[in-house]
Amino acid sequence: EVFENHKIIDVDLSNKTYAKVIVSHNNKTKEVTSKFLIDATGQDSFLAKKLNLKSKHKDLDRIAFLQHWNCDTSQEGINEGLLQLIYLSTSKKGWMGIQPVDVDRLSVGIVFDNNYVKKERQKYIDRNIKDWKQEFYLNEIYKSPYTKKLLKNAKTINKLLVVGDYSYKVEKKFDTNYALIGDAAGFLDPIFATGVYLALNTSKQVSESIITLLSNQNEGIRKLQKSYNQYEGALNLLERFINNFYNPDFINLAEIGEDNFKQDEEHSKRLIAFSLVHFLMGGDFYNEYEKYLGFLDFLQNPKQIARYHHLVINQEKYKENSCDFNIYNAFPMLKK
C-alpha cells in the first residue's frame, strides 16, 4: 500500500518482530504496521532523532548559506551545466558552489567554518544591521571577482536558506525491524557531491539484506552488518578526503618546485587535493575503499605527488574548461 501526503507522527519499535508507525493525514491519524521499517527521510533523519542516535560531527562544524538567482546561464561553463567551485581563504575553511538549476536560474551557495561566521556576525550586529545573514551572504559572495561579474544585473529569486550543523553521525543504523539509508544514516560535507552515490549504494545493499532477513533473520542480520560495514568504510574514506581538502598540508610539494607553487603554495595544495580526490572518485571508492586509503598514504610521499602532478595535472586535457556539452544537454527543457 502507498500512502501519499501522510506525515509521520510517531513510531514504536519495542517489538523486535515488527514496526508500528503513527501517521496523520487531513487531521486524522492512523496506525500502520509492517514487518520492517526503512527510514529514507534524508536530513530530517526521523528515526535517528526519535531514538536519540544522532550526534554532531565535531570536525565538520560548518554552516551553509544558499540562494537562487535569476541570472544569464549562457555564459561559458554555466551553459554546459558545469558546477563552479571557488575556494575561500584558510581562516574561513570553506568554499562557494555555483550551479545552474534551470534556464537563467543559478543556485549560489557558500559554506564556512562556524567559528568564522560567529565572529563576523558580531560585526553586523554592532552596526545594527537587522538582516545580517543576507548582508553577510551578499558581501561574501561578491568578494569573488568571478561571482561579482557573473551576477551583474542578476536578482535573487527566493529567500536565503541558512543550514547549520548539517554534518552528523548516526550511532546505530539498523536492528531486526528497522534500517536507516541515505542521508538519514549520516551526512558529511557536500564538497565532493557524493551523497547520492552513497545513498544509492547503501540502499541497494541494505534492501537486498532486508529481503534475506524476512525469510531468515540470522542470515539477514549478518548481511545487514556487512552492508553497513561497507558503508562505514566508504564514509571514513570520504571523511579523510574532506579533511585533506580543508587541511591540504598533508601534501608535500617539495619535489614539484614550480614557480607558481612557490608563489601561492596554499592555493596550489588545495588544487592538488581537490583534483586528487576527483581523480580517485573516477573509480569505485565505495567498494574499494581499503585500496583507496592505501593509495592516499602512498601519495603523501612527495616524489609520488610529483609523479602524479606530471602524469595527470600537467596533461592538456586536464586543463580544459569544457566538457563538450551543449545548452540542450544542460537544459533539456529547451528542446521542442
mmCIF file of C-alpha atoms in Angstrom:
data_model
loop_
_atom_site.group_PDB
_atom_site.id
_atom_site.type_symbol
_atom_site.label_atom_id
_atom_site.label_comp_id
_atom_site.label_asym_id
_atom_site.label_seq_id
_atom_site.Cartn_x
_atom_site.Cartn_y
_atom_site.Cartn_z
ATOM 1 C CA GLU A 1 0.000 0.000 0.000
ATOM 2 C CA VAL A 2 1.135 3.522 -0.765
ATOM 3 C CA PHE A 3 0.070 6.449 1.442
ATOM 4 C CA GLU A 4 0.753 9.840 -0.127
ATOM 5 C CA ASN A 5 0.909 13.154 1.765
ATOM 6 C CA HIS A 6 0.998 11.416 5.145
ATOM 7 C CA LYS A 7 3.120 12.821 7.958
ATOM 8 C CA ILE A 8 4.940 10.506 10.365
ATOM 9 C CA ILE A 9 3.934 11.373 13.922
ATOM 10 C CA ASP A 10 5.408 8.573 15.986
ATOM 11 C CA VAL A 11 6.988 5.131 15.749
ATOM 12 C CA ASP A 12 7.007 2.087 18.022
ATOM 13 C CA LEU A 13 9.857 -0.393 17.584
ATOM 14 C CA SER A 14 9.622 -2.037 21.003
ATOM 15 C CA ASN A 15 8.562 -5.371 19.488
ATOM 16 C CA LYS A 16 11.610 -6.560 17.542
ATOM 17 C CA THR A 17 9.498 -8.608 15.109
ATOM 18 C CA TYR A 18 7.617 -5.700 13.522
ATOM 19 C CA ALA A 19 7.421 -1.906 13.274
ATOM 20 C CA LYS A 20 4.455 0.303 14.128
ATOM 21 C CA VAL A 21 4.113 3.831 12.722
ATOM 22 C CA ILE A 22 1.537 6.527 13.521
ATOM 23 C CA VAL A 23 0.796 8.841 10.592
ATOM 24 C CA SER A 24 -1.523 11.804 10.076
ATOM 25 C CA HIS A 25 -3.493 12.897 7.016
ATOM 26 C CA ASN A 26 -6.225 15.556 6.771
ATOM 27 C CA ASN A 27 -6.157 15.981 10.569
ATOM 28 C CA LYS A 28 -6.767 12.260 11.082
ATOM 29 C CA THR A 29 -4.273 9.772 12.475
ATOM 30 C CA LYS A 30 -3.936 6.078 11.810
ATOM 31 C CA GLU A 31 -1.632 3.237 12.741
ATOM 32 C CA VAL A 32 0.366 1.333 10.120
ATOM 33 C CA THR A 33 2.166 -1.904 10.948
ATOM 34 C CA SER A 34 4.819 -3.655 8.871
ATOM 35 C CA LYS A 35 7.462 -6.339 9.256
ATOM 36 C CA PHE A 36 10.267 -3.853 8.684
ATOM 37 C CA LEU A 37 10.715 -0.069 8.624
ATOM 38 C CA ILE A 38 13.150 1.721 6.321
ATOM 39 C CA ASP A 39 13.938 5.342 7.174
ATOM 40 C CA ALA A 40 14.718 7.307 3.992
ATOM 41 C CA THR A 41 13.813 10.719 5.422
ATOM 42 C CA GLY A 42 17.070 12.363 4.350
ATOM 43 C CA GLN A 43 18.496 15.057 6.604
ATOM 44 C CA ASP A 44 15.297 15.079 8.634
ATOM 45 C CA SER A 45 16.612 11.690 9.897
ATOM 46 C CA PHE A 46 13.346 10.932 11.700
ATOM 47 C CA LEU A 47 14.389 7.708 13.433
ATOM 48 C CA ALA A 48 17.828 8.948 14.447
ATOM 49 C CA LYS A 49 16.223 11.891 16.237
ATOM 50 C CA LYS A 50 13.444 9.787 17.731
ATOM 51 C CA LEU A 51 15.818 7.132 19.067
ATOM 52 C CA ASN A 52 18.448 9.715 20.081
ATOM 53 C CA LEU A 53 21.082 8.191 17.786
ATOM 54 C CA LYS A 54 22.205 11.406 16.100
ATOM 55 C CA SER A 55 25.328 13.357 17.072
ATOM 56 C CA LYS A 56 27.170 16.355 15.612
ATOM 57 C CA HIS A 57 30.296 15.811 13.576
ATOM 58 C CA LYS A 58 32.762 17.838 15.661
ATOM 59 C CA ASP A 59 35.430 18.022 12.962
ATOM 60 C CA LEU A 60 32.992 19.364 10.351
ATOM 61 C CA ASP A 61 31.303 22.278 12.101
ATOM 62 C CA ARG A 62 30.076 24.098 9.012
ATOM 63 C CA ILE A 63 27.248 26.459 8.117
ATOM 64 C CA ALA A 64 25.847 26.952 4.601
ATOM 65 C CA PHE A 65 24.088 29.956 3.010
ATOM 66 C CA LEU A 66 22.076 29.191 -0.152
ATOM 67 C CA GLN A 67 20.021 31.307 -2.541
ATOM 68 C CA HIS A 68 18.727 31.094 -6.130
ATOM 69 C CA TRP A 69 19.383 33.879 -8.623
ATOM 70 C CA ASN A 70 17.767 34.966 -11.869
ATOM 71 C CA CYS A 71 20.901 35.100 -13.991
ATOM 72 C CA ASP A 72 22.148 34.667 -17.565
ATOM 73 C CA THR A 73 23.117 30.973 -17.891
ATOM 74 C CA SER A 74 24.545 31.283 -21.408
ATOM 75 C CA GLN A 75 27.985 32.128 -20.018
ATOM 76 C CA GLU A 76 30.915 29.772 -20.635
ATOM 77 C CA GLY A 77 30.846 26.669 -18.464
ATOM 78 C CA ILE A 78 27.494 27.572 -16.931
ATOM 79 C CA ASN A 79 25.816 26.922 -20.307
ATOM 80 C CA GLU A 80 27.077 23.315 -20.142
ATOM 81 C CA GLY A 81 25.600 22.739 -16.695
ATOM 82 C CA LEU A 82 29.012 22.732 -15.010
ATOM 83 C CA LEU A 83 29.308 23.323 -11.277
ATOM 84 C CA GLN A 84 31.742 26.124 -10.491
ATOM 85 C CA LEU A 85 33.715 25.883 -7.239
ATOM 86 C CA ILE A 86 35.550 28.749 -5.564
ATOM 87 C CA TYR A 87 37.896 28.153 -2.630
ATOM 88 C CA LEU A 88 37.789 30.518 0.331
ATOM 89 C CA SER A 89 40.753 31.604 2.441
ATOM 90 C CA THR A 90 42.154 29.292 5.113
ATOM 91 C CA SER A 91 40.540 31.186 8.014
ATOM 92 C CA LYS A 92 37.076 30.574 6.540
ATOM 93 C CA LYS A 93 37.675 26.853 5.865
ATOM 94 C CA GLY A 94 35.013 26.871 3.193
ATOM 95 C CA TRP A 95 34.028 27.098 -0.457
ATOM 96 C CA MET A 96 31.413 28.545 -2.785
ATOM 97 C CA GLY A 97 29.393 26.427 -5.206
ATOM 98 C CA ILE A 98 27.640 27.944 -8.247
ATOM 99 C CA GLN A 99 25.280 25.573 -10.017
ATOM 100 C CA PRO A 100 22.806 26.073 -12.889
ATOM 101 C CA VAL A 101 19.443 24.585 -11.898
ATOM 102 C CA ASP A 102 17.339 25.830 -14.812
ATOM 103 C CA VAL A 103 17.478 28.220 -17.727
ATOM 104 C CA ASP A 104 18.538 31.628 -16.363
ATOM 105 C CA ARG A 105 18.472 30.293 -12.805
ATOM 106 C CA LEU A 106 21.544 29.704 -10.648
ATOM 107 C CA SER A 107 21.990 28.296 -7.178
ATOM 108 C CA VAL A 108 24.769 30.136 -5.349
ATOM 109 C CA GLY A 109 25.772 28.532 -2.063
ATOM 110 C CA ILE A 110 28.644 29.365 0.260
ATOM 111 C CA VAL A 111 29.971 27.264 3.141
ATOM 112 C CA PHE A 112 32.034 28.464 6.121
ATOM 113 C CA ASP A 113 33.526 27.201 9.326
ATOM 114 C CA ASN A 114 31.061 28.143 12.076
ATOM 115 C CA ASN A 115 33.713 29.984 14.112
ATOM 116 C CA TYR A 116 34.304 32.423 11.253
ATOM 117 C CA VAL A 117 30.567 33.154 10.916
ATOM 118 C CA LYS A 118 30.214 33.778 14.660
ATOM 119 C CA LYS A 119 32.994 36.374 14.573
ATOM 120 C CA GLU A 120 31.573 38.124 11.507
ATOM 121 C CA ARG A 121 28.017 38.036 12.875
ATOM 122 C CA GLN A 122 29.002 40.249 15.792
ATOM 123 C CA LYS A 123 30.343 42.914 13.417
ATOM 124 C CA TYR A 124 26.964 43.142 11.675
ATOM 125 C CA ILE A 125 25.087 43.239 14.975
ATOM 126 C CA ASP A 126 27.338 46.071 16.207
ATOM 127 C CA ARG A 127 26.343 48.010 13.090
ATOM 128 C CA ASN A 128 22.638 47.421 13.866
ATOM 129 C CA ILE A 129 22.035 45.541 10.608
ATOM 130 C CA LYS A 130 18.710 43.706 11.007
ATOM 131 C CA ASP A 131 19.035 41.065 8.311
ATOM 132 C CA TRP A 132 22.700 40.335 8.981
ATOM 133 C CA LYS A 133 22.565 36.918 7.309
ATOM 134 C CA GLN A 134 21.509 38.332 3.918
ATOM 135 C CA GLU A 135 24.016 41.169 4.160
ATOM 136 C CA PHE A 136 26.781 38.772 5.179
ATOM 137 C CA TYR A 137 25.946 36.363 2.327
ATOM 138 C CA LEU A 138 25.996 39.121 -0.319
ATOM 139 C CA ASN A 139 29.232 40.634 0.954
ATOM 140 C CA GLU A 140 30.977 37.260 0.966
ATOM 141 C CA ILE A 141 29.918 36.096 -2.494
ATOM 142 C CA TYR A 142 30.792 39.476 -4.041
ATOM 143 C CA LYS A 143 34.349 39.206 -2.703
ATOM 144 C CA SER A 144 34.988 36.861 -5.622
ATOM 145 C CA PRO A 145 35.607 38.773 -8.899
ATOM 146 C CA TYR A 146 34.166 35.795 -10.802
ATOM 147 C CA THR A 147 30.886 35.827 -8.867
ATOM 148 C CA LYS A 148 30.628 39.604 -8.951
ATOM 149 C CA LYS A 149 30.898 39.547 -12.737
ATOM 150 C CA LEU A 150 28.601 36.520 -13.125
ATOM 151 C CA LEU A 151 25.829 38.040 -11.012
ATOM 152 C CA LYS A 152 25.986 41.500 -12.525
ATOM 153 C CA ASN A 153 22.379 42.645 -13.121
ATOM 154 C CA ALA A 154 21.126 39.379 -11.556
ATOM 155 C CA LYS A 155 18.420 39.316 -8.894
ATOM 156 C CA THR A 156 17.692 36.914 -6.055
ATOM 157 C CA ILE A 157 14.616 34.726 -6.531
ATOM 158 C CA ASN A 158 13.892 33.093 -3.195
ATOM 159 C CA LYS A 159 14.537 33.718 0.467
ATOM 160 C CA LEU A 160 18.034 32.993 1.762
ATOM 161 C CA LEU A 161 18.310 29.489 3.225
ATOM 162 C CA VAL A 162 20.748 29.012 6.106
ATOM 163 C CA VAL A 163 21.647 25.476 7.184
ATOM 164 C CA GLY A 164 23.865 24.891 10.209
ATOM 165 C CA ASP A 165 25.271 21.736 11.815
ATOM 166 C CA TYR A 166 24.432 19.732 8.713
ATOM 167 C CA SER A 167 27.229 17.195 9.257
ATOM 168 C CA TYR A 168 26.259 14.423 11.659
ATOM 169 C CA LYS A 169 26.805 10.790 12.590
ATOM 170 C CA VAL A 170 24.238 8.119 13.480
ATOM 171 C CA GLU A 171 25.286 5.584 16.094
ATOM 172 C CA LYS A 172 23.045 2.578 15.358
ATOM 173 C CA LYS A 173 21.775 2.286 11.813
ATOM 174 C CA PHE A 174 19.749 -0.941 11.914
ATOM 175 C CA ASP A 175 18.078 -3.617 14.019
ATOM 176 C CA THR A 176 15.808 -6.593 13.379
ATOM 177 C CA ASN A 177 12.903 -4.292 12.481
ATOM 178 C CA TYR A 178 14.398 -1.078 11.049
ATOM 179 C CA ALA A 179 17.218 0.348 8.936
ATOM 180 C CA LEU A 180 18.359 3.865 8.003
ATOM 181 C CA ILE A 181 19.567 4.609 4.477
ATOM 182 C CA GLY A 182 20.950 7.594 2.575
ATOM 183 C CA ASP A 183 21.319 10.884 4.442
ATOM 184 C CA ALA A 184 19.134 9.518 7.254
ATOM 185 C CA ALA A 185 22.106 7.289 8.188
ATOM 186 C CA GLY A 186 24.625 10.153 8.316
ATOM 187 C CA PHE A 187 25.844 13.164 6.380
ATOM 188 C CA LEU A 188 29.228 14.761 5.731
ATOM 189 C CA ASP A 189 30.314 17.916 3.944
ATOM 190 C CA PRO A 190 28.946 18.001 0.339
ATOM 191 C CA ILE A 191 32.155 19.423 -1.206
ATOM 192 C CA PHE A 192 32.642 16.312 -3.396
ATOM 193 C CA ALA A 193 28.931 15.764 -4.150
ATOM 194 C CA THR A 194 28.971 12.087 -3.112
ATOM 195 C CA GLY A 195 25.673 11.960 -1.197
ATOM 196 C CA VAL A 196 23.518 10.423 -3.940
ATOM 197 C CA TYR A 197 26.197 7.864 -4.835
ATOM 198 C CA LEU A 198 26.489 6.768 -1.186
ATOM 199 C CA ALA A 199 22.698 6.656 -0.800
ATOM 200 C CA LEU A 200 22.167 4.513 -3.898
ATOM 201 C CA ASN A 201 24.880 2.025 -2.965
ATOM 202 C CA THR A 202 23.642 1.751 0.620
ATOM 203 C CA SER A 203 20.011 1.404 -0.462
ATOM 204 C CA LYS A 204 20.833 -1.389 -2.898
ATOM 205 C CA GLN A 205 22.848 -3.455 -0.414
ATOM 206 C CA VAL A 206 20.525 -2.844 2.538
ATOM 207 C CA SER A 207 17.353 -3.692 0.591
ATOM 208 C CA GLU A 208 18.905 -6.985 -0.552
ATOM 209 C CA SER A 209 19.811 -7.758 3.072
ATOM 210 C CA ILE A 210 16.276 -6.998 4.254
ATOM 211 C CA ILE A 211 14.803 -9.398 1.691
ATOM 212 C CA THR A 212 17.025 -12.100 3.183
ATOM 213 C CA LEU A 213 16.094 -11.106 6.738
ATOM 214 C CA LEU A 214 12.361 -11.513 6.083
ATOM 215 C CA SER A 215 12.901 -15.225 5.423
ATOM 216 C CA ASN A 216 15.980 -15.868 7.579
ATOM 217 C CA GLN A 217 16.567 -13.368 10.379
ATOM 218 C CA ASN A 218 20.065 -14.521 11.423
ATOM 219 C CA GLU A 219 21.375 -14.527 7.869
ATOM 220 C CA GLY A 220 19.653 -11.200 7.183
ATOM 221 C CA ILE A 221 21.260 -9.533 10.215
ATOM 222 C CA ARG A 222 24.649 -10.858 9.124
ATOM 223 C CA LYS A 223 24.159 -9.371 5.653
ATOM 224 C CA LEU A 224 22.945 -6.068 7.107
ATOM 225 C CA GLN A 225 26.056 -5.845 9.275
ATOM 226 C CA LYS A 226 28.249 -6.493 6.250
ATOM 227 C CA SER A 227 26.373 -3.849 4.234
ATOM 228 C CA TYR A 228 26.829 -1.208 6.905
ATOM 229 C CA ASN A 229 30.495 -2.131 7.412
ATOM 230 C CA GLN A 230 30.947 -1.373 3.708
ATOM 231 C CA TYR A 231 29.085 1.904 4.101
ATOM 232 C CA GLU A 232 31.175 2.933 7.125
ATOM 233 C CA GLY A 233 34.388 2.133 5.276
ATOM 234 C CA ALA A 234 33.399 4.321 2.328
ATOM 235 C CA LEU A 235 32.245 7.070 4.691
ATOM 236 C CA ASN A 236 35.541 7.017 6.599
ATOM 237 C CA LEU A 237 37.424 7.319 3.308
ATOM 238 C CA LEU A 238 35.233 10.231 2.246
ATOM 239 C CA GLU A 239 35.801 11.910 5.619
ATOM 240 C CA ARG A 240 39.527 11.689 5.057
ATOM 241 C CA PHE A 241 39.102 13.190 1.579
ATOM 242 C CA ILE A 242 37.196 16.098 3.119
ATOM 243 C CA ASN A 243 39.697 16.652 5.934
ATOM 244 C CA ASN A 244 42.531 16.648 3.403
ATOM 245 C CA PHE A 245 40.706 19.265 1.343
ATOM 246 C CA TYR A 246 40.239 21.596 4.317
ATOM 247 C CA ASN A 247 43.745 20.905 5.601
ATOM 248 C CA PRO A 248 45.848 20.271 2.479
ATOM 249 C CA ASP A 249 49.149 20.368 4.396
ATOM 250 C CA PHE A 250 49.118 16.591 4.131
ATOM 251 C CA ILE A 251 50.582 17.165 0.659
ATOM 252 C CA ASN A 252 54.316 17.828 0.442
ATOM 253 C CA LEU A 253 55.127 19.825 -2.689
ATOM 254 C CA ALA A 254 58.901 19.690 -2.195
ATOM 255 C CA GLU A 255 59.542 17.564 -5.284
ATOM 256 C CA ILE A 256 57.427 19.696 -7.631
ATOM 257 C CA GLY A 257 59.132 23.040 -7.163
ATOM 258 C CA GLU A 258 57.397 25.070 -9.881
ATOM 259 C CA ASP A 259 57.298 28.877 -9.658
ATOM 260 C CA ASN A 260 53.509 29.064 -9.411
ATOM 261 C CA PHE A 261 53.581 26.712 -6.420
ATOM 262 C CA LYS A 262 56.157 28.889 -4.672
ATOM 263 C CA GLN A 263 54.071 31.998 -5.330
ATOM 264 C CA ASP A 264 50.867 30.577 -3.850
ATOM 265 C CA GLU A 265 51.587 27.272 -2.177
ATOM 266 C CA GLU A 266 48.365 27.248 -0.125
ATOM 267 C CA HIS A 267 46.152 27.541 -3.213
ATOM 268 C CA SER A 268 48.278 25.017 -5.088
ATOM 269 C CA LYS A 269 47.845 22.487 -2.295
ATOM 270 C CA ARG A 270 44.091 22.934 -2.410
ATOM 271 C CA LEU A 271 44.032 22.451 -6.171
ATOM 272 C CA ILE A 272 46.044 19.249 -5.916
ATOM 273 C CA ALA A 273 43.958 17.937 -3.007
ATOM 274 C CA PHE A 274 40.729 18.581 -4.876
ATOM 275 C CA SER A 275 41.955 17.199 -8.199
ATOM 276 C CA LEU A 276 43.441 14.163 -6.468
ATOM 277 C CA VAL A 277 40.136 13.268 -4.842
ATOM 278 C CA HIS A 278 38.198 13.669 -8.083
ATOM 279 C CA PHE A 279 40.772 11.556 -9.863
ATOM 280 C CA LEU A 280 40.237 8.827 -7.276
ATOM 281 C CA MET A 281 36.463 9.149 -7.455
ATOM 282 C CA GLY A 282 36.595 8.166 -11.101
ATOM 283 C CA GLY A 283 36.750 4.614 -9.737
ATOM 284 C CA ASP A 284 34.640 2.629 -7.321
ATOM 285 C CA PHE A 285 35.714 4.124 -3.997
ATOM 286 C CA TYR A 286 32.615 2.672 -2.302
ATOM 287 C CA ASN A 287 33.552 -0.985 -2.749
ATOM 288 C CA GLU A 288 37.324 -0.464 -2.935
ATOM 289 C CA TYR A 289 37.746 1.930 -0.003
ATOM 290 C CA GLU A 290 40.626 -0.066 1.559
ATOM 291 C CA LYS A 291 42.725 0.236 -1.616
ATOM 292 C CA TYR A 292 41.963 3.941 -1.834
ATOM 293 C CA LEU A 293 43.041 4.558 1.771
ATOM 294 C CA GLY A 294 46.333 2.865 0.982
ATOM 295 C CA PHE A 295 46.708 4.942 -2.161
ATOM 296 C CA LEU A 296 46.244 8.171 -0.172
ATOM 297 C CA ASP A 297 49.065 7.108 2.127
ATOM 298 C CA PHE A 298 51.186 6.272 -0.898
ATOM 299 C CA LEU A 299 50.675 9.743 -2.394
ATOM 300 C CA GLN A 300 51.810 11.506 0.777
ATOM 301 C CA ASN A 301 55.312 10.737 -0.466
ATOM 302 C CA PRO A 302 56.459 13.970 -2.190
ATOM 303 C CA LYS A 303 58.069 12.018 -5.038
ATOM 304 C CA GLN A 304 54.756 10.294 -5.780
ATOM 305 C CA ILE A 305 52.938 13.638 -5.735
ATOM 306 C CA ALA A 306 55.472 14.936 -8.265
ATOM 307 C CA ARG A 307 54.781 11.879 -10.433
ATOM 308 C CA TYR A 308 51.004 12.396 -10.156
ATOM 309 C CA HIS A 309 51.430 16.080 -10.990
ATOM 310 C CA HIS A 310 53.461 15.242 -14.083
ATOM 311 C CA LEU A 311 51.270 12.411 -15.381
ATOM 312 C CA VAL A 312 47.810 13.818 -14.551
ATOM 313 C CA ILE A 313 47.608 17.525 -13.690
ATOM 314 C CA ASN A 314 50.029 18.660 -16.402
ATOM 315 C CA GLN A 315 48.029 16.995 -19.173
ATOM 316 C CA GLU A 316 46.365 19.409 -21.584
ATOM 317 C CA LYS A 317 43.055 17.531 -21.270
ATOM 318 C CA TYR A 318 43.075 18.172 -17.505
ATOM 319 C CA LYS A 319 43.261 21.932 -18.137
ATOM 320 C CA GLU A 320 40.241 22.095 -20.435
ATOM 321 C CA ASN A 321 37.353 24.280 -19.263
ATOM 322 C CA SER A 322 34.700 22.500 -21.292
ATOM 323 C CA CYS A 323 33.098 19.070 -21.145
ATOM 324 C CA ASP A 324 31.796 19.368 -24.746
ATOM 325 C CA PHE A 325 28.164 19.659 -23.665
ATOM 326 C CA ASN A 326 25.763 21.999 -25.389
ATOM 327 C CA ILE A 327 22.961 24.008 -23.825
ATOM 328 C CA TYR A 328 20.400 21.293 -24.626
ATOM 329 C CA ASN A 329 22.392 18.721 -22.652
ATOM 330 C CA ALA A 330 22.347 21.006 -19.650
ATOM 331 C CA PHE A 331 18.762 22.236 -20.095
ATOM 332 C CA PRO A 332 16.731 19.584 -21.976
ATOM 333 C CA MET A 333 13.536 21.517 -21.279
ATOM 334 C CA LEU A 334 14.567 23.931 -24.069
ATOM 335 C CA LYS A 335 14.077 21.239 -26.709
ATOM 336 C CA LYS A 336 10.784 21.498 -28.550
#
